[in-house]
Amino acid sequence: MKILNRTLATSRNVDILFTDLAITSIESMLSLFRLRRDFQGDAVAVGDCREIHFAASTAYVLPDVESKQKVLAALKSFDSLDLPYDLAIRNMIVAGELSASFIFPFITSLSPESRRTQIQPEIESLTNVVYDTFRKLMFNESALIHTTLLDEVNCVPEDFYDREATIFAGIWKLMLSRKFPTRFF
């Protein structure tokens, strides 16, 4: 709560302040992964949501009455909401109709029960493993849950991966290691 209050006090002119997000592009994941390593303790930064690819609207704050009214008015502007709520919000942010930032590293995380669902198709299960595990890895207290994150990724059957993906993953594993001697980006 201390981090959130401190961030809210310094975040002005934002309609939505996300405390965590599902990151949906490899480019954004890579940028945040590298940035995450620069943070120690409870240090956080605030990022602009228009600069990353994201989904999810499960953890956010509407900082003041004006932002609440603006978000409500934006949602009421739909004749019918034919998109999932989080994608509708994201589209309004990208279009500049709403302003949104995110606290990074994330100050909230998914519960252990977050993947228990009766409405998600089974085909989306692996997508959720990717997004949810990365989301947990970017949590500011991720050291508390690191032991289970590898188990989440290892739940995928070995025969799912093709040879090229396995090789490419090995290359990324080497380059992302703190021990890799050269940084190209």
Short mmCIF file of N, CA and C in Angstrom, two decimals, residues 19-177:
data_model
loop_
_atom_site.label_atom_id
_atom_site.label_comp_id
_atom_site.label_asym_id
_atom_site.label_seq_id
_atom_site.Cartn_x
_atom_site.Cartn_y
_atom_site.Cartn_z
N THR A 19 -1.71 -1.63 -11.61
CA THR A 19 -0.71 -2.16 -10.68
C THR A 19 -0.07 -3.44 -11.20
N ASP A 20 -0.65 -4.02 -12.22
CA ASP A 20 -0.01 -5.08 -13.02
C ASP A 20 -0.80 -5.26 -14.30
N LEU A 21 -0.17 -5.88 -15.27
CA LEU A 21 -0.76 -6.06 -16.60
C LEU A 21 -0.33 -7.40 -17.19
N ALA A 22 -1.07 -7.87 -18.16
CA ALA A 22 -0.63 -9.00 -18.99
C ALA A 22 0.09 -8.38 -20.18
N ILE A 23 1.35 -8.71 -20.34
CA ILE A 23 2.15 -8.17 -21.43
C ILE A 23 2.04 -9.15 -22.60
N THR A 24 1.65 -8.63 -23.78
CA THR A 24 1.26 -9.52 -24.87
C THR A 24 2.18 -9.50 -26.08
N SER A 25 3.34 -8.88 -25.98
CA SER A 25 4.26 -8.94 -27.11
C SER A 25 5.66 -9.26 -26.61
N ILE A 26 6.40 -9.98 -27.42
CA ILE A 26 7.75 -10.38 -27.03
C ILE A 26 8.65 -9.15 -26.88
N GLU A 27 8.43 -8.12 -27.70
CA GLU A 27 9.25 -6.91 -27.60
C GLU A 27 9.04 -6.22 -26.25
N SER A 28 7.78 -6.08 -25.84
CA SER A 28 7.49 -5.47 -24.54
C SER A 28 8.00 -6.34 -23.41
N MET A 29 7.86 -7.66 -23.54
CA MET A 29 8.36 -8.57 -22.51
C MET A 29 9.87 -8.41 -22.36
N LEU A 30 10.59 -8.38 -23.47
CA LEU A 30 12.04 -8.25 -23.42
C LEU A 30 12.44 -6.94 -22.76
N SER A 31 11.81 -5.84 -23.15
CA SER A 31 12.14 -4.54 -22.56
C SER A 31 11.89 -4.54 -21.05
N LEU A 32 10.75 -5.06 -20.63
CA LEU A 32 10.43 -5.07 -19.21
C LEU A 32 11.31 -6.04 -18.44
N PHE A 33 11.64 -7.18 -19.04
CA PHE A 33 12.52 -8.14 -18.39
C PHE A 33 13.87 -7.49 -18.08
N ARG A 34 14.44 -6.81 -19.06
CA ARG A 34 15.73 -6.16 -18.87
C ARG A 34 15.62 -5.02 -17.86
N LEU A 35 14.56 -4.25 -17.94
CA LEU A 35 14.36 -3.15 -17.00
C LEU A 35 14.17 -3.66 -15.58
N ARG A 36 13.46 -4.76 -15.43
CA ARG A 36 13.16 -5.33 -14.10
C ARG A 36 14.42 -5.57 -13.30
N ARG A 37 15.49 -5.94 -13.96
CA ARG A 37 16.74 -6.25 -13.27
C ARG A 37 17.40 -5.02 -12.66
N ASP A 38 16.99 -3.84 -13.06
CA ASP A 38 17.57 -2.60 -12.53
C ASP A 38 16.95 -2.16 -11.21
N PHE A 39 15.86 -2.77 -10.81
CA PHE A 39 15.14 -2.33 -9.62
C PHE A 39 15.54 -3.14 -8.40
N GLN A 40 15.71 -2.44 -7.30
CA GLN A 40 16.05 -3.08 -6.03
C GLN A 40 15.00 -2.67 -4.99
N GLY A 41 14.73 -3.55 -4.05
CA GLY A 41 13.81 -3.23 -2.96
C GLY A 41 12.45 -2.83 -3.45
N ASP A 42 11.92 -1.73 -2.90
CA ASP A 42 10.59 -1.29 -3.29
C ASP A 42 10.63 -0.13 -4.29
N ALA A 43 11.75 0.02 -4.99
CA ALA A 43 11.85 1.06 -6.03
C ALA A 43 10.94 0.69 -7.19
N VAL A 44 10.20 1.67 -7.68
CA VAL A 44 9.32 1.47 -8.83
C VAL A 44 9.41 2.68 -9.75
N ALA A 45 8.92 2.49 -10.95
CA ALA A 45 8.79 3.56 -11.91
C ALA A 45 7.36 3.52 -12.44
N VAL A 46 6.98 4.56 -13.15
CA VAL A 46 5.66 4.60 -13.76
C VAL A 46 5.86 4.66 -15.27
N GLY A 47 5.23 3.72 -15.99
CA GLY A 47 5.34 3.66 -17.44
C GLY A 47 4.04 4.05 -18.11
N ASP A 48 4.14 4.49 -19.34
CA ASP A 48 2.99 4.87 -20.15
C ASP A 48 2.44 3.62 -20.84
N CYS A 49 1.19 3.33 -20.65
CA CYS A 49 0.59 2.12 -21.25
C CYS A 49 0.59 2.14 -22.77
N ARG A 50 0.66 3.32 -23.38
CA ARG A 50 0.67 3.38 -24.85
C ARG A 50 2.00 2.88 -25.41
N GLU A 51 3.01 2.72 -24.56
CA GLU A 51 4.33 2.30 -25.03
C GLU A 51 4.55 0.80 -24.96
N ILE A 52 3.55 0.05 -24.48
CA ILE A 52 3.69 -1.40 -24.41
C ILE A 52 2.42 -2.05 -24.96
N HIS A 53 2.55 -3.33 -25.28
CA HIS A 53 1.38 -4.11 -25.70
C HIS A 53 0.88 -4.85 -24.46
N PHE A 54 -0.39 -4.65 -24.13
CA PHE A 54 -0.90 -5.24 -22.90
C PHE A 54 -2.36 -5.62 -23.04
N ALA A 55 -2.79 -6.39 -22.08
CA ALA A 55 -4.20 -6.72 -21.88
C ALA A 55 -4.39 -6.79 -20.37
N ALA A 56 -5.57 -7.06 -19.96
CA ALA A 56 -5.94 -7.26 -18.54
C ALA A 56 -6.40 -5.97 -17.90
N SER A 57 -7.43 -6.10 -17.14
CA SER A 57 -7.95 -4.99 -16.34
C SER A 57 -8.40 -5.54 -15.00
N THR A 58 -7.52 -6.26 -14.37
CA THR A 58 -7.86 -6.87 -13.09
C THR A 58 -7.25 -6.15 -11.91
N ALA A 59 -6.28 -5.26 -12.17
CA ALA A 59 -5.58 -4.60 -11.07
C ALA A 59 -5.26 -3.17 -11.46
N TYR A 60 -6.13 -2.27 -11.06
CA TYR A 60 -5.90 -0.87 -11.38
C TYR A 60 -6.60 0.02 -10.37
N VAL A 61 -6.20 1.30 -10.41
CA VAL A 61 -6.79 2.31 -9.54
C VAL A 61 -7.25 3.45 -10.43
N LEU A 62 -8.40 3.99 -10.13
CA LEU A 62 -8.87 5.23 -10.74
C LEU A 62 -8.57 6.30 -9.69
N PRO A 63 -7.55 7.13 -9.94
CA PRO A 63 -6.98 7.97 -8.87
C PRO A 63 -7.90 9.02 -8.24
N ASP A 64 -8.89 9.51 -8.97
CA ASP A 64 -9.71 10.57 -8.40
C ASP A 64 -11.12 10.53 -9.02
N VAL A 65 -11.97 11.39 -8.54
CA VAL A 65 -13.36 11.42 -9.00
C VAL A 65 -13.44 11.71 -10.50
N GLU A 66 -12.60 12.63 -10.97
CA GLU A 66 -12.62 12.98 -12.39
C GLU A 66 -12.29 11.78 -13.27
N SER A 67 -11.28 11.01 -12.85
CA SER A 67 -10.91 9.84 -13.65
C SER A 67 -12.03 8.80 -13.63
N LYS A 68 -12.68 8.63 -12.51
CA LYS A 68 -13.80 7.69 -12.42
C LYS A 68 -14.92 8.10 -13.37
N GLN A 69 -15.22 9.38 -13.38
CA GLN A 69 -16.27 9.88 -14.26
C GLN A 69 -15.88 9.73 -15.73
N LYS A 70 -14.63 9.97 -16.05
CA LYS A 70 -14.16 9.87 -17.43
C LYS A 70 -14.21 8.43 -17.92
N VAL A 71 -13.77 7.50 -17.09
CA VAL A 71 -13.80 6.08 -17.48
C VAL A 71 -15.24 5.61 -17.63
N LEU A 72 -16.10 5.99 -16.71
CA LEU A 72 -17.52 5.61 -16.80
C LEU A 72 -18.14 6.18 -18.07
N ALA A 73 -17.88 7.44 -18.37
CA ALA A 73 -18.43 8.05 -19.59
C ALA A 73 -17.91 7.34 -20.83
N ALA A 74 -16.63 6.96 -20.83
CA ALA A 74 -16.06 6.25 -21.98
C ALA A 74 -16.75 4.90 -22.17
N LEU A 75 -17.00 4.20 -21.08
CA LEU A 75 -17.67 2.90 -21.19
C LEU A 75 -19.13 3.05 -21.61
N LYS A 76 -19.78 4.11 -21.14
CA LYS A 76 -21.17 4.34 -21.53
C LYS A 76 -21.31 4.76 -22.99
N SER A 77 -20.21 5.15 -23.60
CA SER A 77 -20.27 5.60 -25.00
C SER A 77 -20.50 4.45 -25.97
N PHE A 78 -20.32 3.22 -25.51
CA PHE A 78 -20.55 2.06 -26.37
C PHE A 78 -22.05 1.78 -26.46
N ASP A 79 -22.54 1.58 -27.70
CA ASP A 79 -23.92 1.14 -27.86
C ASP A 79 -24.06 -0.27 -27.30
N SER A 80 -23.05 -1.11 -27.64
CA SER A 80 -22.95 -2.44 -27.05
C SER A 80 -21.46 -2.74 -26.95
N LEU A 81 -21.10 -3.42 -25.93
CA LEU A 81 -19.69 -3.76 -25.69
C LEU A 81 -19.45 -5.16 -26.24
N ASP A 82 -18.94 -5.20 -27.48
CA ASP A 82 -18.75 -6.48 -28.16
C ASP A 82 -17.34 -7.04 -27.99
N LEU A 83 -16.50 -6.32 -27.30
CA LEU A 83 -15.13 -6.77 -27.01
C LEU A 83 -15.04 -7.13 -25.53
N PRO A 84 -14.06 -7.97 -25.17
CA PRO A 84 -13.81 -8.13 -23.73
C PRO A 84 -13.48 -6.76 -23.12
N TYR A 85 -13.90 -6.57 -21.92
CA TYR A 85 -13.75 -5.29 -21.23
C TYR A 85 -12.30 -4.78 -21.27
N ASP A 86 -11.33 -5.65 -21.00
CA ASP A 86 -9.94 -5.20 -20.95
C ASP A 86 -9.45 -4.71 -22.32
N LEU A 87 -9.90 -5.34 -23.39
CA LEU A 87 -9.49 -4.90 -24.72
C LEU A 87 -10.17 -3.60 -25.11
N ALA A 88 -11.40 -3.40 -24.66
CA ALA A 88 -12.09 -2.13 -24.92
C ALA A 88 -11.35 -0.99 -24.21
N ILE A 89 -10.96 -1.22 -22.97
CA ILE A 89 -10.19 -0.21 -22.22
C ILE A 89 -8.86 0.05 -22.92
N ARG A 90 -8.16 -1.02 -23.31
CA ARG A 90 -6.87 -0.85 -23.99
C ARG A 90 -7.05 -0.04 -25.27
N ASN A 91 -8.06 -0.34 -26.05
CA ASN A 91 -8.29 0.40 -27.30
C ASN A 91 -8.54 1.88 -27.04
N MET A 92 -9.27 2.20 -25.97
CA MET A 92 -9.50 3.61 -25.64
C MET A 92 -8.21 4.30 -25.20
N ILE A 93 -7.33 3.55 -24.55
CA ILE A 93 -6.03 4.11 -24.14
C ILE A 93 -5.17 4.37 -25.37
N VAL A 94 -5.09 3.39 -26.26
CA VAL A 94 -4.29 3.53 -27.47
C VAL A 94 -4.81 4.69 -28.33
N ALA A 95 -6.12 4.86 -28.38
CA ALA A 95 -6.72 5.94 -29.17
C ALA A 95 -6.60 7.31 -28.50
N GLY A 96 -6.12 7.33 -27.26
CA GLY A 96 -5.96 8.60 -26.56
C GLY A 96 -7.21 9.10 -25.87
N GLU A 97 -8.26 8.27 -25.83
CA GLU A 97 -9.50 8.66 -25.17
C GLU A 97 -9.37 8.60 -23.65
N LEU A 98 -8.51 7.71 -23.18
CA LEU A 98 -8.19 7.59 -21.76
C LEU A 98 -6.67 7.61 -21.62
N SER A 99 -6.18 8.12 -20.52
CA SER A 99 -4.74 8.06 -20.26
C SER A 99 -4.50 6.99 -19.21
N ALA A 100 -3.43 6.25 -19.38
CA ALA A 100 -3.15 5.17 -18.44
C ALA A 100 -1.66 4.97 -18.28
N SER A 101 -1.28 4.68 -17.06
CA SER A 101 0.10 4.36 -16.71
C SER A 101 0.10 3.06 -15.94
N PHE A 102 1.29 2.51 -15.75
CA PHE A 102 1.42 1.29 -14.95
C PHE A 102 2.61 1.42 -14.03
N ILE A 103 2.47 0.84 -12.85
CA ILE A 103 3.56 0.81 -11.88
C ILE A 103 4.45 -0.37 -12.23
N PHE A 104 5.76 -0.12 -12.28
CA PHE A 104 6.69 -1.19 -12.62
C PHE A 104 7.91 -1.11 -11.73
N PRO A 105 8.36 -2.27 -11.22
CA PRO A 105 7.77 -3.58 -11.27
C PRO A 105 6.36 -3.57 -10.66
N PHE A 106 5.58 -4.53 -11.13
CA PHE A 106 4.19 -4.61 -10.71
C PHE A 106 4.10 -4.77 -9.20
N ILE A 107 3.10 -4.12 -8.59
CA ILE A 107 2.95 -4.21 -7.14
C ILE A 107 1.82 -5.15 -6.72
N THR A 108 1.13 -5.71 -7.69
CA THR A 108 0.16 -6.76 -7.40
C THR A 108 0.47 -7.93 -8.32
N SER A 109 -0.04 -9.08 -7.97
CA SER A 109 0.19 -10.27 -8.79
C SER A 109 -1.06 -11.13 -8.79
N LEU A 110 -1.03 -12.12 -9.63
CA LEU A 110 -2.17 -13.04 -9.74
C LEU A 110 -2.22 -13.99 -8.56
N SER A 111 -3.41 -14.37 -8.19
CA SER A 111 -3.56 -15.34 -7.12
C SER A 111 -3.26 -16.74 -7.67
N PRO A 112 -2.95 -17.67 -6.79
CA PRO A 112 -2.73 -19.05 -7.25
C PRO A 112 -3.96 -19.64 -7.94
N GLU A 113 -5.13 -19.09 -7.69
CA GLU A 113 -6.38 -19.58 -8.28
C GLU A 113 -6.74 -18.90 -9.59
N SER A 114 -5.88 -18.03 -10.08
CA SER A 114 -6.25 -17.19 -11.22
C SER A 114 -6.53 -17.97 -12.50
N ARG A 115 -5.97 -19.15 -12.65
CA ARG A 115 -6.21 -19.91 -13.89
C ARG A 115 -7.39 -20.86 -13.79
N ARG A 116 -7.99 -20.93 -12.66
CA ARG A 116 -9.18 -21.78 -12.52
C ARG A 116 -10.35 -21.06 -13.15
N THR A 117 -10.84 -21.58 -14.23
CA THR A 117 -11.92 -20.92 -14.94
C THR A 117 -12.80 -21.94 -15.62
N GLN A 118 -14.02 -21.57 -15.82
CA GLN A 118 -14.94 -22.42 -16.57
C GLN A 118 -15.34 -21.74 -17.88
N ILE A 119 -14.85 -20.51 -18.10
CA ILE A 119 -15.25 -19.80 -19.30
C ILE A 119 -14.15 -19.69 -20.35
N GLN A 120 -12.89 -19.96 -19.99
CA GLN A 120 -11.79 -19.89 -20.96
C GLN A 120 -11.71 -21.20 -21.74
N PRO A 121 -11.62 -21.11 -23.06
CA PRO A 121 -11.44 -22.34 -23.83
C PRO A 121 -10.08 -22.99 -23.52
N GLU A 122 -10.02 -24.29 -23.57
CA GLU A 122 -8.78 -25.03 -23.27
C GLU A 122 -7.63 -24.59 -24.18
N ILE A 123 -7.93 -24.21 -25.41
CA ILE A 123 -6.90 -23.81 -26.37
C ILE A 123 -6.12 -22.59 -25.87
N GLU A 124 -6.74 -21.74 -25.03
CA GLU A 124 -6.08 -20.54 -24.51
C GLU A 124 -5.23 -20.84 -23.29
N SER A 125 -5.22 -22.06 -22.82
CA SER A 125 -4.49 -22.41 -21.62
C SER A 125 -3.01 -22.09 -21.72
N LEU A 126 -2.36 -22.45 -22.83
CA LEU A 126 -0.93 -22.18 -22.98
C LEU A 126 -0.65 -20.69 -23.11
N THR A 127 -1.53 -19.97 -23.75
CA THR A 127 -1.38 -18.51 -23.83
C THR A 127 -1.38 -17.93 -22.42
N ASN A 128 -2.29 -18.39 -21.60
CA ASN A 128 -2.36 -17.91 -20.23
C ASN A 128 -1.13 -18.28 -19.42
N VAL A 129 -0.55 -19.45 -19.67
CA VAL A 129 0.70 -19.83 -19.00
C VAL A 129 1.77 -18.79 -19.30
N VAL A 130 1.90 -18.41 -20.56
CA VAL A 130 2.91 -17.44 -20.96
C VAL A 130 2.66 -16.09 -20.30
N TYR A 131 1.49 -15.53 -20.51
CA TYR A 131 1.20 -14.19 -19.99
C TYR A 131 1.21 -14.16 -18.46
N ASP A 132 0.60 -15.15 -17.83
CA ASP A 132 0.52 -15.15 -16.37
C ASP A 132 1.88 -15.36 -15.71
N THR A 133 2.68 -16.25 -16.26
CA THR A 133 3.99 -16.50 -15.67
C THR A 133 4.89 -15.28 -15.81
N PHE A 134 4.85 -14.64 -16.97
CA PHE A 134 5.64 -13.43 -17.15
C PHE A 134 5.16 -12.34 -16.18
N ARG A 135 3.88 -12.21 -16.05
CA ARG A 135 3.29 -11.22 -15.16
C ARG A 135 3.78 -11.41 -13.72
N LYS A 136 3.83 -12.65 -13.29
CA LYS A 136 4.31 -12.95 -11.95
C LYS A 136 5.81 -12.68 -11.82
N LEU A 137 6.56 -12.93 -12.88
CA LEU A 137 7.99 -12.68 -12.86
C LEU A 137 8.28 -11.19 -12.72
N MET A 138 7.39 -10.34 -13.20
CA MET A 138 7.57 -8.89 -13.14
C MET A 138 7.01 -8.26 -11.86
N PHE A 139 6.50 -9.07 -10.97
CA PHE A 139 5.99 -8.63 -9.68
C PHE A 139 7.17 -8.13 -8.83
N ASN A 140 6.99 -7.03 -8.10
CA ASN A 140 8.11 -6.47 -7.34
C ASN A 140 8.59 -7.39 -6.23
N GLU A 141 7.79 -8.34 -5.82
CA GLU A 141 8.22 -9.32 -4.83
C GLU A 141 8.31 -10.71 -5.46
N SER A 142 8.72 -10.76 -6.72
CA SER A 142 8.74 -12.03 -7.45
C SER A 142 9.69 -13.05 -6.83
N ALA A 143 10.67 -12.60 -6.07
CA ALA A 143 11.57 -13.55 -5.42
C ALA A 143 10.79 -14.49 -4.50
N LEU A 144 9.68 -14.02 -3.99
CA LEU A 144 8.85 -14.85 -3.11
C LEU A 144 8.17 -15.99 -3.86
N ILE A 145 8.00 -15.84 -5.17
CA ILE A 145 7.28 -16.85 -5.93
C ILE A 145 8.12 -17.49 -7.04
N HIS A 146 9.41 -17.13 -7.13
CA HIS A 146 10.25 -17.68 -8.19
C HIS A 146 10.26 -19.21 -8.21
N THR A 147 10.19 -19.84 -7.07
CA THR A 147 10.28 -21.30 -7.03
C THR A 147 9.14 -21.97 -7.78
N THR A 148 8.00 -21.34 -7.83
CA THR A 148 6.86 -21.96 -8.52
C THR A 148 6.77 -21.56 -9.99
N LEU A 149 7.43 -20.49 -10.38
CA LEU A 149 7.31 -20.01 -11.76
C LEU A 149 7.89 -21.00 -12.76
N LEU A 150 9.00 -21.61 -12.44
CA LEU A 150 9.58 -22.59 -13.35
C LEU A 150 8.65 -23.79 -13.51
N ASP A 151 7.98 -24.18 -12.43
CA ASP A 151 7.01 -25.27 -12.51
C ASP A 151 5.87 -24.92 -13.47
N GLU A 152 5.46 -23.66 -13.48
CA GLU A 152 4.36 -23.24 -14.36
C GLU A 152 4.76 -23.38 -15.83
N VAL A 153 5.98 -22.99 -16.16
CA VAL A 153 6.45 -23.09 -17.54
C VAL A 153 6.71 -24.55 -17.90
N ASN A 154 7.19 -25.33 -16.96
CA ASN A 154 7.50 -26.73 -17.23
C ASN A 154 6.27 -27.62 -17.35
N CYS A 155 5.08 -27.06 -17.16
CA CYS A 155 3.86 -27.87 -17.28
C CYS A 155 3.55 -28.20 -18.75
N VAL A 156 4.23 -27.54 -19.67
CA VAL A 156 3.99 -27.76 -21.10
C VAL A 156 4.69 -29.06 -21.50
N PRO A 157 4.01 -29.97 -22.17
CA PRO A 157 4.63 -31.22 -22.59
C PRO A 157 5.81 -30.98 -23.53
N GLU A 158 6.89 -31.73 -23.37
CA GLU A 158 8.10 -31.57 -24.20
C GLU A 158 7.80 -31.68 -25.69
N ASP A 159 6.85 -32.53 -26.06
CA ASP A 159 6.56 -32.71 -27.48
C ASP A 159 5.82 -31.53 -28.11
N PHE A 160 5.50 -30.52 -27.30
CA PHE A 160 4.86 -29.32 -27.83
C PHE A 160 5.86 -28.48 -28.63
N TYR A 161 7.11 -28.47 -28.20
CA TYR A 161 8.12 -27.61 -28.80
C TYR A 161 8.73 -28.26 -30.04
N ASP A 162 8.91 -27.44 -31.09
CA ASP A 162 9.64 -27.95 -32.24
C ASP A 162 11.13 -27.66 -32.05
N ARG A 163 11.96 -28.25 -32.89
CA ARG A 163 13.42 -28.15 -32.75
C ARG A 163 13.91 -26.71 -32.83
N GLU A 164 13.40 -25.94 -33.80
CA GLU A 164 13.85 -24.56 -33.96
C GLU A 164 13.49 -23.70 -32.75
N ALA A 165 12.30 -23.89 -32.20
CA ALA A 165 11.90 -23.13 -31.02
C ALA A 165 12.80 -23.47 -29.84
N THR A 166 13.17 -24.72 -29.68
CA THR A 166 14.04 -25.14 -28.59
C THR A 166 15.42 -24.50 -28.74
N ILE A 167 15.95 -24.48 -29.95
CA ILE A 167 17.26 -23.86 -30.18
C ILE A 167 17.19 -22.36 -29.91
N PHE A 168 16.16 -21.71 -30.46
CA PHE A 168 16.02 -20.26 -30.27
C PHE A 168 15.86 -19.93 -28.79
N ALA A 169 15.11 -20.73 -28.06
CA ALA A 169 14.95 -20.51 -26.62
C ALA A 169 16.29 -20.62 -25.91
N GLY A 170 17.12 -21.55 -26.34
CA GLY A 170 18.45 -21.68 -25.75
C GLY A 170 19.31 -20.44 -26.00
N ILE A 171 19.20 -19.86 -27.19
CA ILE A 171 19.94 -18.63 -27.51
C ILE A 171 19.49 -17.50 -26.58
N TRP A 172 18.18 -17.34 -26.44
CA TRP A 172 17.65 -16.29 -25.56
C TRP A 172 18.06 -16.53 -24.12
N LYS A 173 18.04 -17.78 -23.71
CA LYS A 173 18.41 -18.12 -22.34
C LYS A 173 19.85 -17.66 -22.06
N LEU A 174 20.74 -17.90 -23.02
CA LEU A 174 22.13 -17.45 -22.86
C LEU A 174 22.23 -15.93 -22.82
N MET A 175 21.59 -15.27 -23.78
CA MET A 175 21.72 -13.81 -23.88
C MET A 175 21.07 -13.06 -22.71
N LEU A 176 20.03 -13.62 -22.13
CA LEU A 176 19.34 -12.94 -21.04
C LEU A 176 19.98 -13.20 -19.68
N SER A 177 20.92 -14.13 -19.63
CA SER A 177 21.59 -14.43 -18.38
C SER A 177 22.42 -13.24 -17.92
#
